[in-house]
């Protein structure tokens, strides 16, 4: 399914309200609960799947809805409202059912309706997962015809359902932009961003290289890039026309901070505190919202994050966060929680957007390292920046390689390595903090004459610190 309709309603869309709204569309329609998920399927009298709808989610952070759907859609709604999303088959009957259902729900419960683009990619086939556009033996394709594509519950569920068996591929028009959460996943080994070009062909949204459909692996590049000298070996492998458009020249700047902290036990700081410290130093405010997918609809609350993690027990968690609209710099990110015996490894990745590079607070980074170390929240840290949209979204254009800013190690790693050895690598560190809270900040950017040299220096420094930590 790829045609999306969201009903934002003032009252809770419970089962009776959903059934009544659907009955008002067509009494012959039937609701079925999907066997592997919590979503509901709408089928006609012949059993054809027309639409899939998700149980309503309470919206506590309206800014997240504005970020993804626009400010006008929440006008007139109360501070707390509900999000109900429907994905319909991209034909006339599917679109009509989704529209009429959402309209009746909004009319009954009070609210507004948002719709995606027509999603007419011409690839839809009914498959085993309700969010899928098409499936291959080792890949599942989800189409998204939106201005901003989030890591939605649909994508999250597709990943969980096919974990270890299939990669996730997301198909968009060239006008779409991805959130940081989606782009981060699709840039990894288990994802791919596929863009349908104006000519009807397809290309990879991160490399610009042409891709084609394969019944085993989904969309594949005609020539998959691999190795440091791949471009020299494949001089004819040119990206999609328009992919190299000089985007970086007029773009803003995105700064990404990655932090890892190892919590020793139940008395450790609650998850989320490291994200607060990074956000405050980088963007000027704490996160405003969090959730297990996007939009992050829950108000920022570290107590609730801790309860959520505890309820999952030893299972790993990825949580998404966002900053408040209109305050400080735009902010997005994610928190990964993994149990290691009796300890909890927390990895935080936050991106902040700036309209001008001159406004990036590079001078605050040593203080950020000091603050994290003082609260026992720093094992390692990495900072880089890249040209990008200041709203922290990503379009299918080449922005250039990320430029390293610096790396850091926390007190425990510094004690294990020793100050002398920690300072003997390719980049000399700046000692910050006092007593047992001392950490080392390595400002890679000041030693690099170019982004590529900076990448080389950061890799050398990271490799050196990893080797020194092993002894």
PDB file of N, CA, C and O in Angstrom, residues 2 25 34 67 81 110 129 173-174 256 283 299 323 330 399 430 445:
ATOM      1  N   UNK A   2       0.445   2.284  -0.715  1.00  0.00           N
ATOM      2  CA  UNK A   2       1.322   3.443  -0.794  1.00  0.00           C
ATOM      3  C   UNK A   2       0.587   4.772  -0.798  1.00  0.00           C
ATOM      4  O   UNK A   2       1.221   5.810  -0.843  1.00  0.00           O
ATOM      5  N   UNK A  25     -19.102   4.379   5.033  1.00  0.00           N
ATOM      6  CA  UNK A  25     -18.493   4.386   3.698  1.00  0.00           C
ATOM      7  C   UNK A  25     -19.174   3.358   2.814  1.00  0.00           C
ATOM      8  O   UNK A  25     -19.583   3.638   1.687  1.00  0.00           O
ATOM      9  N   UNK A  34      -4.784  -7.918  10.988  1.00  0.00           N
ATOM     10  CA  UNK A  34      -3.654  -8.570  10.337  1.00  0.00           C
ATOM     11  C   UNK A  34      -3.014  -9.566  11.298  1.00  0.00           C
ATOM     12  O   UNK A  34      -2.831  -9.278  12.484  1.00  0.00           O
ATOM     13  N   UNK A  67       5.893  19.349  11.727  1.00  0.00           N
ATOM     14  CA  UNK A  67       7.157  19.109  11.032  1.00  0.00           C
ATOM     15  C   UNK A  67       6.968  18.188   9.831  1.00  0.00           C
ATOM     16  O   UNK A  67       7.593  18.390   8.785  1.00  0.00           O
ATOM     17  N   UNK A  81      -4.516  15.480  20.776  1.00  0.00           N
ATOM     18  CA  UNK A  81      -5.444  14.908  19.809  1.00  0.00           C
ATOM     19  C   UNK A  81      -4.916  13.546  19.373  1.00  0.00           C
ATOM     20  O   UNK A  81      -3.976  13.013  19.975  1.00  0.00           O
ATOM     21  N   UNK A 110     -14.381  15.218  15.209  1.00  0.00           N
ATOM     22  CA  UNK A 110     -13.823  16.561  15.122  1.00  0.00           C
ATOM     23  C   UNK A 110     -12.360  16.518  14.746  1.00  0.00           C
ATOM     24  O   UNK A 110     -11.573  15.841  15.412  1.00  0.00           O
ATOM     25  N   UNK A 129       2.997  -8.314   3.645  1.00  0.00           N
ATOM     26  CA  UNK A 129       3.014  -7.244   4.647  1.00  0.00           C
ATOM     27  C   UNK A 129       2.121  -6.095   4.206  1.00  0.00           C
ATOM     28  O   UNK A 129       2.175  -5.679   3.052  1.00  0.00           O
ATOM     29  N   UNK A 173       9.160   9.783  -4.839  1.00  0.00           N
ATOM     30  CA  UNK A 173       9.398  10.662  -5.984  1.00  0.00           C
ATOM     31  C   UNK A 173      10.634  11.522  -5.705  1.00  0.00           C
ATOM     32  O   UNK A 173      11.091  11.605  -4.562  1.00  0.00           O
ATOM     33  N   UNK A 174      11.196  12.197  -6.712  1.00  0.00           N
ATOM     34  CA  UNK A 174      12.407  13.002  -6.497  1.00  0.00           C
ATOM     35  C   UNK A 174      12.179  14.238  -5.643  1.00  0.00           C
ATOM     36  O   UNK A 174      13.135  14.850  -5.163  1.00  0.00           O
ATOM     37  N   UNK A 256      26.188  16.625  13.092  1.00  0.00           N
ATOM     38  CA  UNK A 256      25.770  15.354  13.685  1.00  0.00           C
ATOM     39  C   UNK A 256      26.710  15.002  14.833  1.00  0.00           C
ATOM     40  O   UNK A 256      27.937  15.018  14.663  1.00  0.00           O
ATOM     41  N   UNK A 283      21.930  22.753  20.035  1.00  0.00           N
ATOM     42  CA  UNK A 283      20.775  23.423  19.455  1.00  0.00           C
ATOM     43  C   UNK A 283      20.143  24.467  20.366  1.00  0.00           C
ATOM     44  O   UNK A 283      19.252  25.195  19.943  1.00  0.00           O
ATOM     45  N   UNK A 299       5.453  13.548  24.614  1.00  0.00           N
ATOM     46  CA  UNK A 299       6.252  14.624  25.200  1.00  0.00           C
ATOM     47  C   UNK A 299       7.532  14.062  25.810  1.00  0.00           C
ATOM     48  O   UNK A 299       7.535  12.961  26.379  1.00  0.00           O
ATOM     49  N   UNK A 323      13.217  18.093  18.325  1.00  0.00           N
ATOM     50  CA  UNK A 323      13.205  19.318  19.109  1.00  0.00           C
ATOM     51  C   UNK A 323      11.928  20.110  18.875  1.00  0.00           C
ATOM     52  O   UNK A 323      11.172  19.836  17.940  1.00  0.00           O
ATOM     53  N   UNK A 330      16.649  23.612  14.599  1.00  0.00           N
ATOM     54  CA  UNK A 330      15.928  22.355  14.342  1.00  0.00           C
ATOM     55  C   UNK A 330      16.764  21.160  14.775  1.00  0.00           C
ATOM     56  O   UNK A 330      17.988  21.142  14.606  1.00  0.00           O
ATOM     57  N   UNK A 399      25.509  15.956  -1.520  1.00  0.00           N
ATOM     58  CA  UNK A 399      25.900  17.073  -0.650  1.00  0.00           C
ATOM     59  C   UNK A 399      27.391  17.082  -0.370  1.00  0.00           C
ATOM     60  O   UNK A 399      27.886  18.000   0.276  1.00  0.00           O
ATOM     61  N   UNK A 430      42.719  17.649  23.608  1.00  0.00           N
ATOM     62  CA  UNK A 430      42.574  18.710  24.593  1.00  0.00           C
ATOM     63  C   UNK A 430      41.943  18.102  25.839  1.00  0.00           C
ATOM     64  O   UNK A 430      40.835  17.541  25.777  1.00  0.00           O
ATOM     65  N   UNK A 445      39.219  18.755  13.013  1.00  0.00           N
ATOM     66  CA  UNK A 445      39.031  19.724  11.942  1.00  0.00           C
ATOM     67  C   UNK A 445      40.157  20.748  11.860  1.00  0.00           C
ATOM     68  O   UNK A 445      40.525  21.211  10.787  1.00  0.00           O
TER      69      UNK A 445
END
